[in-house]
XYZ file of C-alpha atoms in Angstrom:
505
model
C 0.000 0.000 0.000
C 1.330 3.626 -0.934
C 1.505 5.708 2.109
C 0.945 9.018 -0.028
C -2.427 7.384 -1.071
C -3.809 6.607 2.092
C -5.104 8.094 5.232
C -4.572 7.393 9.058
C -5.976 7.428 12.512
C -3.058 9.267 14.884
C -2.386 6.477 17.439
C -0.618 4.094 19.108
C 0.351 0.389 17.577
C -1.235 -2.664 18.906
C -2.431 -4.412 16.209
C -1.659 -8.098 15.939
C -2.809 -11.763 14.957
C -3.144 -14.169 17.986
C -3.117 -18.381 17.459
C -5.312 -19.276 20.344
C -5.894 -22.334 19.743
C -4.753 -25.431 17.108
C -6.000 -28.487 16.176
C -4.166 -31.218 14.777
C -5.449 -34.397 12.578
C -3.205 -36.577 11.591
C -3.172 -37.911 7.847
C -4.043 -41.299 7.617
C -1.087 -42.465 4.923
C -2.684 -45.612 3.851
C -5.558 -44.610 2.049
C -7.203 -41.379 0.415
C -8.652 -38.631 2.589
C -10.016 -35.067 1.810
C -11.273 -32.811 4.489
C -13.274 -30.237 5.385
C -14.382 -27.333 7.361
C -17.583 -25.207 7.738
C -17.922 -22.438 10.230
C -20.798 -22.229 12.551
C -20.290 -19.266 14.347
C -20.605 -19.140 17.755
C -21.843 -22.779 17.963
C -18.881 -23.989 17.018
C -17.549 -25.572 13.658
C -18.202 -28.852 11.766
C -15.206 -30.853 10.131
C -15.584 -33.545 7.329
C -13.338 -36.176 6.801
C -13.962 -38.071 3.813
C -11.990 -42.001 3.144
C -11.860 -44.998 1.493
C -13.355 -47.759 3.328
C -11.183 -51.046 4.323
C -10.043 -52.938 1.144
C -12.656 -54.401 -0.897
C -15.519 -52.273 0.492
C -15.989 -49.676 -2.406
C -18.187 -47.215 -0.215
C -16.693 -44.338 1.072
C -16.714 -42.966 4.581
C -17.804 -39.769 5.660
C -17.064 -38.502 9.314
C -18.043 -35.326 10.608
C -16.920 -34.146 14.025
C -18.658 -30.875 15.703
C -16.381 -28.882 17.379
C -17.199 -25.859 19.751
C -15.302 -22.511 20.146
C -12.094 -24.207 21.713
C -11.859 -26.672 18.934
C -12.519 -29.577 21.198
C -15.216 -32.405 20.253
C -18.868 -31.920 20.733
C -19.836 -35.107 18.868
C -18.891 -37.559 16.300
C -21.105 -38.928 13.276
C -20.033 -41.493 10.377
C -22.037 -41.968 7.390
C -21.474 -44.777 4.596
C -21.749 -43.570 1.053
C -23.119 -45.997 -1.578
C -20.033 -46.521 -4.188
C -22.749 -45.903 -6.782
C -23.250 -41.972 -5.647
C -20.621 -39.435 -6.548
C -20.646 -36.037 -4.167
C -22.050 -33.077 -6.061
C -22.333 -30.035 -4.037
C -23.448 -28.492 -0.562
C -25.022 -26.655 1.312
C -24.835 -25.168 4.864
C -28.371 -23.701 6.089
C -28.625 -21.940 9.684
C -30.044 -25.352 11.780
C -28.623 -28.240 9.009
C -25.888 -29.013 6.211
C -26.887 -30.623 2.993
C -25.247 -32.996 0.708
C -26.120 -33.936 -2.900
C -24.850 -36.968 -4.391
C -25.567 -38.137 -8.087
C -25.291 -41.705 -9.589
C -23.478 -40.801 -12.965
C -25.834 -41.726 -16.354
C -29.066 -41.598 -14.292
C -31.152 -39.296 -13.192
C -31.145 -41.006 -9.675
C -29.768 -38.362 -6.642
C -29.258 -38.507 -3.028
C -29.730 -35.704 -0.109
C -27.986 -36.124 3.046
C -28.933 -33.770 6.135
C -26.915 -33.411 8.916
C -28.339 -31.892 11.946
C -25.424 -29.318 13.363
C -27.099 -29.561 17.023
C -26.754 -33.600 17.398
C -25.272 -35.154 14.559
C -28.812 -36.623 13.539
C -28.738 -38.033 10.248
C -31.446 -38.009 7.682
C -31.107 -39.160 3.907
C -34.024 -38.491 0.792
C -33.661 -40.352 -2.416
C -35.441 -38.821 -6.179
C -35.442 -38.515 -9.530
C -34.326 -35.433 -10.816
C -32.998 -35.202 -14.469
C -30.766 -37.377 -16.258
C -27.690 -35.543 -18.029
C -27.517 -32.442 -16.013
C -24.751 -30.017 -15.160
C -25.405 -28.932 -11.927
C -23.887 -25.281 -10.608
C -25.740 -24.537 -7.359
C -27.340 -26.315 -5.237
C -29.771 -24.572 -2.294
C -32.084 -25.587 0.200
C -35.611 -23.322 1.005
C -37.736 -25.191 3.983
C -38.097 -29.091 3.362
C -37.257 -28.195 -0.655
C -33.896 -28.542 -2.378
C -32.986 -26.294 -5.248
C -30.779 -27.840 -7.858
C -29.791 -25.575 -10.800
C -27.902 -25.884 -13.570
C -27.776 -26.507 -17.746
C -29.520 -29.396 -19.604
C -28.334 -29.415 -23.286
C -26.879 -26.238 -22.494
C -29.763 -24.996 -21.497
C -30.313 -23.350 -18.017
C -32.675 -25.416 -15.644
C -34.074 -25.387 -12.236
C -35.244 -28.102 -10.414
C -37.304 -27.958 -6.827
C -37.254 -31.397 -5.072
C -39.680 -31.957 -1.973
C -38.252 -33.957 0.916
C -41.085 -34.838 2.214
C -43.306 -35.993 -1.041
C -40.381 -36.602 -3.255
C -42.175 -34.750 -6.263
C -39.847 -32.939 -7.919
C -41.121 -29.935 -10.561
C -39.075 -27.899 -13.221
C -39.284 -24.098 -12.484
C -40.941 -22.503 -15.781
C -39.755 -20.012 -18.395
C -35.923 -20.768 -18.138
C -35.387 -23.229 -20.757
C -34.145 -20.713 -23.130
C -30.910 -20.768 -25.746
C -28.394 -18.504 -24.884
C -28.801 -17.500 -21.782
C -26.781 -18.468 -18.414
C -27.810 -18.872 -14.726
C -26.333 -16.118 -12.802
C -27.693 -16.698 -9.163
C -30.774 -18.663 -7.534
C -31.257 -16.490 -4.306
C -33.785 -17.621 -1.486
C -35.501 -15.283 0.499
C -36.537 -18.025 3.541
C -38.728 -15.131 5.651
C -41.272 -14.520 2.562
C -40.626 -17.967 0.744
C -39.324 -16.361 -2.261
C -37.324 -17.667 -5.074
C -35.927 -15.488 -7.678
C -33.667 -17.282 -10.217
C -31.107 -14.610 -12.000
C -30.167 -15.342 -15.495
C -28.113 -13.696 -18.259
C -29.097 -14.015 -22.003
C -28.028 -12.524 -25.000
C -30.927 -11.532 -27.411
C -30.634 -9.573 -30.581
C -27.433 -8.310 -30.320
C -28.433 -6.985 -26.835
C -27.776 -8.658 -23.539
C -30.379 -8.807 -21.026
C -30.427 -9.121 -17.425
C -33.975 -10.817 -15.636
C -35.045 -11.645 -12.047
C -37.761 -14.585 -12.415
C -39.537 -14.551 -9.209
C -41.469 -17.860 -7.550
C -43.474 -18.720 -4.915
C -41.925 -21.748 -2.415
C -44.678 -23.886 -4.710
C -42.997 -23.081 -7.819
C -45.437 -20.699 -9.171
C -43.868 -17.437 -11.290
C -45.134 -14.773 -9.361
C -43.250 -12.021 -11.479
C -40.258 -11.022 -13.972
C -38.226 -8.298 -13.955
C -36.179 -7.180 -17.156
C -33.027 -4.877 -16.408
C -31.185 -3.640 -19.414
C -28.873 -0.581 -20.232
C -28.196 0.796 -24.094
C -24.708 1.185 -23.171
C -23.878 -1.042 -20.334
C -24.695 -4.485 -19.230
C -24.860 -6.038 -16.378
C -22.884 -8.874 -15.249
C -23.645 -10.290 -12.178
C -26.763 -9.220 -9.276
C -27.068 -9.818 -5.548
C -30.620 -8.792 -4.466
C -30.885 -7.008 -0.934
C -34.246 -7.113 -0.123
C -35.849 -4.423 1.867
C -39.961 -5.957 1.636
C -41.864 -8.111 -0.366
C -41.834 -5.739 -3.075
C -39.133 -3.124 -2.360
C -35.222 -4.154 -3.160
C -31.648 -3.134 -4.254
C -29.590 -4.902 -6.819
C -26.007 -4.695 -6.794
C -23.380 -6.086 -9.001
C -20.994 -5.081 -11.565
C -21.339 -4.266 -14.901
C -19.780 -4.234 -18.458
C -19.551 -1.966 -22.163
C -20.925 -4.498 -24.517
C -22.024 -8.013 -23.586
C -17.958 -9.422 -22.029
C -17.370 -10.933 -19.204
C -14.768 -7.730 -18.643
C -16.412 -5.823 -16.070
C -16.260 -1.315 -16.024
C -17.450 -0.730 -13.020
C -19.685 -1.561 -9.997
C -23.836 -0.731 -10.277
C -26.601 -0.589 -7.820
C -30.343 -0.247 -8.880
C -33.451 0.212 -6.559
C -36.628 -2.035 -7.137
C -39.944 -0.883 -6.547
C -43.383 -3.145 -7.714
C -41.506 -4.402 -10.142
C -39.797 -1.715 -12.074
C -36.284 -1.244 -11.551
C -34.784 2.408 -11.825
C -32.226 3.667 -14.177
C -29.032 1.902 -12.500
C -26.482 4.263 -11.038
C -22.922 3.162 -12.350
C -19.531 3.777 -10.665
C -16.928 3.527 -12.948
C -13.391 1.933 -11.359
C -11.828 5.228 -12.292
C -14.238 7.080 -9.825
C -13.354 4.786 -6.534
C -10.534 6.422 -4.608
C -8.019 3.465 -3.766
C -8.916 0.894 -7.028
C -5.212 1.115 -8.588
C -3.310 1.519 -5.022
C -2.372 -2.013 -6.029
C -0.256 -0.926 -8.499
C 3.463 0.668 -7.848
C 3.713 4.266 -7.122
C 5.049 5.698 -10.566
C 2.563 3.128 -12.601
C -0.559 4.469 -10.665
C 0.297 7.793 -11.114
C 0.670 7.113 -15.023
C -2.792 5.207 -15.377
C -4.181 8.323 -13.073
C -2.759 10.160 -15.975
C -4.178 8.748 -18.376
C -7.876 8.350 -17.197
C -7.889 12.361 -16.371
C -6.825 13.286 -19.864
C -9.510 10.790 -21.669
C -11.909 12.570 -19.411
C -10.945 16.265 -20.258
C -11.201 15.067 -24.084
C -14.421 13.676 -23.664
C -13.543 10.062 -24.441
C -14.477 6.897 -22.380
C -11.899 5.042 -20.276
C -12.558 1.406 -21.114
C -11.321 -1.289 -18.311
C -10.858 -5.139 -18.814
C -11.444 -6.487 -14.953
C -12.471 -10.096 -14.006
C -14.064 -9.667 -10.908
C -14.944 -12.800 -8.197
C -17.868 -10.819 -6.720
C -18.487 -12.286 -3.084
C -21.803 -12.541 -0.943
C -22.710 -9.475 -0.117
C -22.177 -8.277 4.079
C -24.442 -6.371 5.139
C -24.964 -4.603 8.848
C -27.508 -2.153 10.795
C -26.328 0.484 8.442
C -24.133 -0.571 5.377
C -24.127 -2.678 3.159
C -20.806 -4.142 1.780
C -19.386 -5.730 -1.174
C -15.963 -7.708 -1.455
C -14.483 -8.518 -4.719
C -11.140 -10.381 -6.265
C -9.654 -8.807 -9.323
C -8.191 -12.207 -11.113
C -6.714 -13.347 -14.532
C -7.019 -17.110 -15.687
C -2.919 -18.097 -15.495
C -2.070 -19.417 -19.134
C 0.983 -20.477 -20.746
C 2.431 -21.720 -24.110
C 1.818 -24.992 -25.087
C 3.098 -27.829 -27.628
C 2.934 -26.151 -31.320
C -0.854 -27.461 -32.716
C -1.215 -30.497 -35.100
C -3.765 -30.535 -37.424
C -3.351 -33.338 -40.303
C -0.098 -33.925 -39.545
C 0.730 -30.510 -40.366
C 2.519 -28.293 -37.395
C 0.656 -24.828 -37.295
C 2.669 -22.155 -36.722
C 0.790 -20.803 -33.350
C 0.713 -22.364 -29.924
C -2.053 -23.800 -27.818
C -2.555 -22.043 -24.167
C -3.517 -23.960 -21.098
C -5.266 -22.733 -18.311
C -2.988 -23.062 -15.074
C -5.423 -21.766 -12.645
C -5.797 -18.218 -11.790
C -3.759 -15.061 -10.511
C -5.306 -12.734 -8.164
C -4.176 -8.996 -7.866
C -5.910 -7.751 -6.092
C -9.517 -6.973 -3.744
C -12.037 -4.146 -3.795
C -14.007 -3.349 -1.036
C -17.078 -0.886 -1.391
C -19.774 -0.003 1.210
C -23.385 0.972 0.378
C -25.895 2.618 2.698
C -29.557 1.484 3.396
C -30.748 4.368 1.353
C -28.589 2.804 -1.869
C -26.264 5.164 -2.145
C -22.492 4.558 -2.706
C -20.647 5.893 0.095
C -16.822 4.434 -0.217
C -13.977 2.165 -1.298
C -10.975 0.864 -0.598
C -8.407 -2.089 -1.965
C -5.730 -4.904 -0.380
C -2.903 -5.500 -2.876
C -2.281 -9.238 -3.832
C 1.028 -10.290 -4.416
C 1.810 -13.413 -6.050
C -1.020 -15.024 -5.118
C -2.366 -18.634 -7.350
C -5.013 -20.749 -7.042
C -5.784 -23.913 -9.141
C -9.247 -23.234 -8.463
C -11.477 -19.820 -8.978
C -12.457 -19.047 -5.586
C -13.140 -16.663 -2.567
C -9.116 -15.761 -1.307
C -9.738 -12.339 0.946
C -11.993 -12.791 4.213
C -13.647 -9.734 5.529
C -14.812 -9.336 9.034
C -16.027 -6.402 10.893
C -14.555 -5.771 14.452
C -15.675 -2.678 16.077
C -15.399 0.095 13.849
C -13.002 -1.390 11.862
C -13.032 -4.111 9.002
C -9.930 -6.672 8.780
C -9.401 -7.989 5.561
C -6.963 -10.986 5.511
C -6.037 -13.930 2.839
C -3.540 -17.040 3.424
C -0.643 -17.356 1.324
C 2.386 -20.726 1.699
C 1.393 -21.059 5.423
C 1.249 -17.215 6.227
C -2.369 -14.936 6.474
C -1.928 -11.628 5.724
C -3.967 -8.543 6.826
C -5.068 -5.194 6.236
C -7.059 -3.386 8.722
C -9.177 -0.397 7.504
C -11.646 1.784 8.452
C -13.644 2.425 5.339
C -11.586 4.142 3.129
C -8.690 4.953 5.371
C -6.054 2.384 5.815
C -5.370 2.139 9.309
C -2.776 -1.078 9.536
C -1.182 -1.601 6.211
C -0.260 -5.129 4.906
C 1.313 -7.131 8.196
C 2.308 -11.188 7.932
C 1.972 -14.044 10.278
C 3.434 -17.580 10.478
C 0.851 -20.280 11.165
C 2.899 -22.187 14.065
C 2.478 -26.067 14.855
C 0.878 -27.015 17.907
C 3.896 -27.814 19.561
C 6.501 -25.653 20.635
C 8.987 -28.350 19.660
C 7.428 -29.082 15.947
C 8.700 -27.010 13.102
C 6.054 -26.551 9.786
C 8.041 -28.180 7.106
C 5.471 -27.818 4.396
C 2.115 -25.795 3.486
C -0.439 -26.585 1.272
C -3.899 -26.246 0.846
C -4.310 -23.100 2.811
C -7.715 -21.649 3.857
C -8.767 -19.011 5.512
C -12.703 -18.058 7.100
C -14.040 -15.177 8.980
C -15.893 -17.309 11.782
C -17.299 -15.369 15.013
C -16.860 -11.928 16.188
C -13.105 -10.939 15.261
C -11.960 -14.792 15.179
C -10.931 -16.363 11.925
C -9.892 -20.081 10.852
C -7.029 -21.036 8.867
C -6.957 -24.548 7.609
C -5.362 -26.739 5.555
C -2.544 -29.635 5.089
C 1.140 -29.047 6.440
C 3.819 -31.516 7.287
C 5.163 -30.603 10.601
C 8.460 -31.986 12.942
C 10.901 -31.540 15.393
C 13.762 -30.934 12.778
C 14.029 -30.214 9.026
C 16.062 -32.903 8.204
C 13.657 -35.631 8.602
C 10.016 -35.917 6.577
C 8.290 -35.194 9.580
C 4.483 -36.057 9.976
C 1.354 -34.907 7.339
C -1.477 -33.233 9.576
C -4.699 -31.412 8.994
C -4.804 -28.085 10.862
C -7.611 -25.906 12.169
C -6.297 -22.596 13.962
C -8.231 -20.047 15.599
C -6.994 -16.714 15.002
C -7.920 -13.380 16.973
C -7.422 -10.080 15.627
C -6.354 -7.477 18.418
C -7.557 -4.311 17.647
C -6.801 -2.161 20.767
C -5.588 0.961 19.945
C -5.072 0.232 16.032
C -2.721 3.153 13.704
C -1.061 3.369 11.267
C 1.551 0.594 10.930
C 4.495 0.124 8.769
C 5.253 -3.472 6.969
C 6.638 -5.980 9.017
C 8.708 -8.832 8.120
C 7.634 -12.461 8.647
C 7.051 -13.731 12.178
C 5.894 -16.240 14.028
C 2.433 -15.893 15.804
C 2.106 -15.900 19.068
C 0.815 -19.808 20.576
């Protein structure tokens, strides 16, 4: 972060990132595991361990182990999955956790519900569709919502639990057009389905709204002659009276401008109010000192001469947070990671161009924007990425709100790293921490896997696989790791970068 581009709160320095507790699971060498974590919040946190069974027994195990705030056992389940099912997707409600399991080349499925207050286990078998790609996967009462594309067409399916009926929402089977989101309202039993298609030359943005029967209750068309937009998280005020806020593009690309917000009244949407990335204050304080101050340069004179600036962004828009009074949205800026291939072969003739492979994706870095109730954009602010991978697109920078203040921290090689700001002030610039064994007499030898999850109050929990021993010279041991991590905010400043250290056990 560029000190000349950021403000500060005159005070003393006590900002730091406490291990409170660990927990360690061994790796079971022998046979194939995966796990898992999913927060809980104050209740506690639910791990999944999933393993082949003994030799000869093609099912696969499942255990899941509640843990409370300490990290120390609340209860212990095991479930047996039929070698015939594959796992899907889930999904974590406020009371349960669901599972959805497919046998491949039938349309034959399996729910599992797990009960986070006992362990109680209850499983639902139905017929869903044959064939399809599913992309989310959502539960509403004692229905399961399973959406995703049918011969590349968008479909959504509602499955009852109880009956085991299953019905096809209506008007989405439609060419050229993509499933953006399937949000559930549970308090009014409301199901809107987003979706993206591109008609006659024009691309066009709908909420479908249904009733918890199935029933379209309502659609809403949003579309812009210049813009369009992207991606939409609805933030709904009453039955009939919402925002929608996402990010938006010139011309139907993926490539997003700019961030967008647009109030919803009986069904007609207002004209959208756009914020260009050249109008938030800290978007390019990722970038070096001399190379901001160029693209600065740039976007002012393309203003004074009346021309557009035009920006080519990939944004990884997160679930929106929202409090008493704001509403806030987190996003990674990320480019697919791509390198030169083999030379192409076509009929045994070598073209002279080279195929590209997708090697994951690079993050640079995150936006962070707050809203209030009224809709009205209020302020920004950004946490350079540096050097940061992943094989897999997903959610890197946590957010959680502590006071007055907002921490903003991602793991990296077996280090987190935060940011602490106070809307758009930084207040503690980038700081690292070590994630230490459990032992004072263990070294970490190796990281991989890292996670990191905003879980209660100002706690986080950093996960993932690390081999860990008493000296680098031998392999040392593979464990699974949960830590709980406190952010101290007492008396937060500004601070300056600080090298690599150890946290405190």
């Amino acid at each position: 972060m560029i000190i000349q581009f950021c403000l500060f709160v005159p005070a003393k320095v006590q900002a730091q990132l406490e291990q409170s507790h660990r927990l360690e699971i061994p790796v079971n060498s022998s046979r194939s595991e995966l796990f898992e974590v999913f927060t809980l919040g104050n209740s506690g946190l639910l791990s999944l361990i999933r393993g082949d069974e003994n030799f000869g027994n093609r099912n696969e195990n499942w255990e899941f182990t509640r843990y409370d705030t300490s990290l120390s056992p609340i209860w212990k389940m095991s479930f047996k999955l039929d070698f015939r099912f594959i796992p899907v997707m889930a999904y974590q409600g406020e009371h349960f956790g669901y599972w959805l399991f497919a046998q491949p080349d039938t349309d034959h499925f399996l729910f599992l519900q797990v009960n986070f207050s006992d362990g109680a286990v209850e499983t639902y078998k139905g017929n869903l569709l044959s064939g399809i790609d599913v992309n989310q996967f959502k539960v509403i009462g004692s229905k399961a919502l399973v959406a995703g594309y049918h011969r590349s067409r968008p479909v959504v399916l509602v499955h009852s639990f109880f009956d085991h009926t299953t019905r096809v929402l209506p008007g989405l089977y439609e060419k050229n057009t993509e499933l953006n989101n399937v949000d559930i309202n549970e308090r009014d039993g409301i199901i809107n389905v987003i979706t993206y298609a591109y008609r006659k030359k024009n691309c066009v943005f709908e909420i479908k709204t249904y009733s918890y029967e199935g029933k379209m209750l309502k659609k809403t068309s949003l579309s812009d002659p210049r813009n369009s937009l992207i991606s939409g998280q609805i933030v709904p005020l009453n039955a009939d009276d919402s925002y929608l806020i996402g990010n938006y593009s010139v011309g139907c690309t993926p490539y997003s401008q700019g961030l967008y917000i647009t109030h919803i009244a009986d069904n007609e949407p207002e004209s959208p109010s756009f914020i260009e990335f050249s109008e938030l204050q800290n978007f390019f304080n990722y970038m070096k000192p001399k190379r901001r101050e160029r693209v600065m340069e740039r976007i002012g004179k393309r203003k004074s001469m009346g021309k557009e600036n035009r920006f080519r962004y990939r944004l990884l828009v997160h679930e929106l947070i929202q409090t008493d009074d704001e509403i806030v949205l987190v996003a990674e800026v990320y480019y697919p990671n791509q390198r030169a291939g083999s030379p192409m072969v076509t009929n045994g003739i070598t073209r002279p161009y080279y195929a590209r492979s997708l090697e994951g994706y690079r993050y640079t870095h995150a936006i962070v924007c707050g809203f209030d109730r009224n809709g009205k954009f209020k302020w920004d602010n950004c946490i350079p990425i540096k050097d940061l991978t992943s094989f897999e697109l997903q959610e890197m920078v946590q957010l959680t709100p502590v006071n007055d203040y907002f921490i903003l921290a991602y793991p990296q090689e077996g280090t987190i790293h935060t940011e602490v700001i106070d809307r758009n002030k930084v207040v503690v610039e980038n700081e690292k921490f070590k994630i230490s064994a459990k032992s004072e007499s263990d070294k970490v030898l190796n990281n991989e896997n890292a996670y990191l999850a905003p879980w209660y109050g100002q706690y986080f929990l950093a996960y993932g696989m690390q081999r860990v021993g008493p000296s680098s010279i031998g392999q040392g041991r593979e464990v699974f790791y949960i830590n709980k991590l406190t952010y101290k905010t007492e008396n937060i400043s500004k601070a300056e970068n600080r090298d690599v250290k150890d946290m405190p056990r």
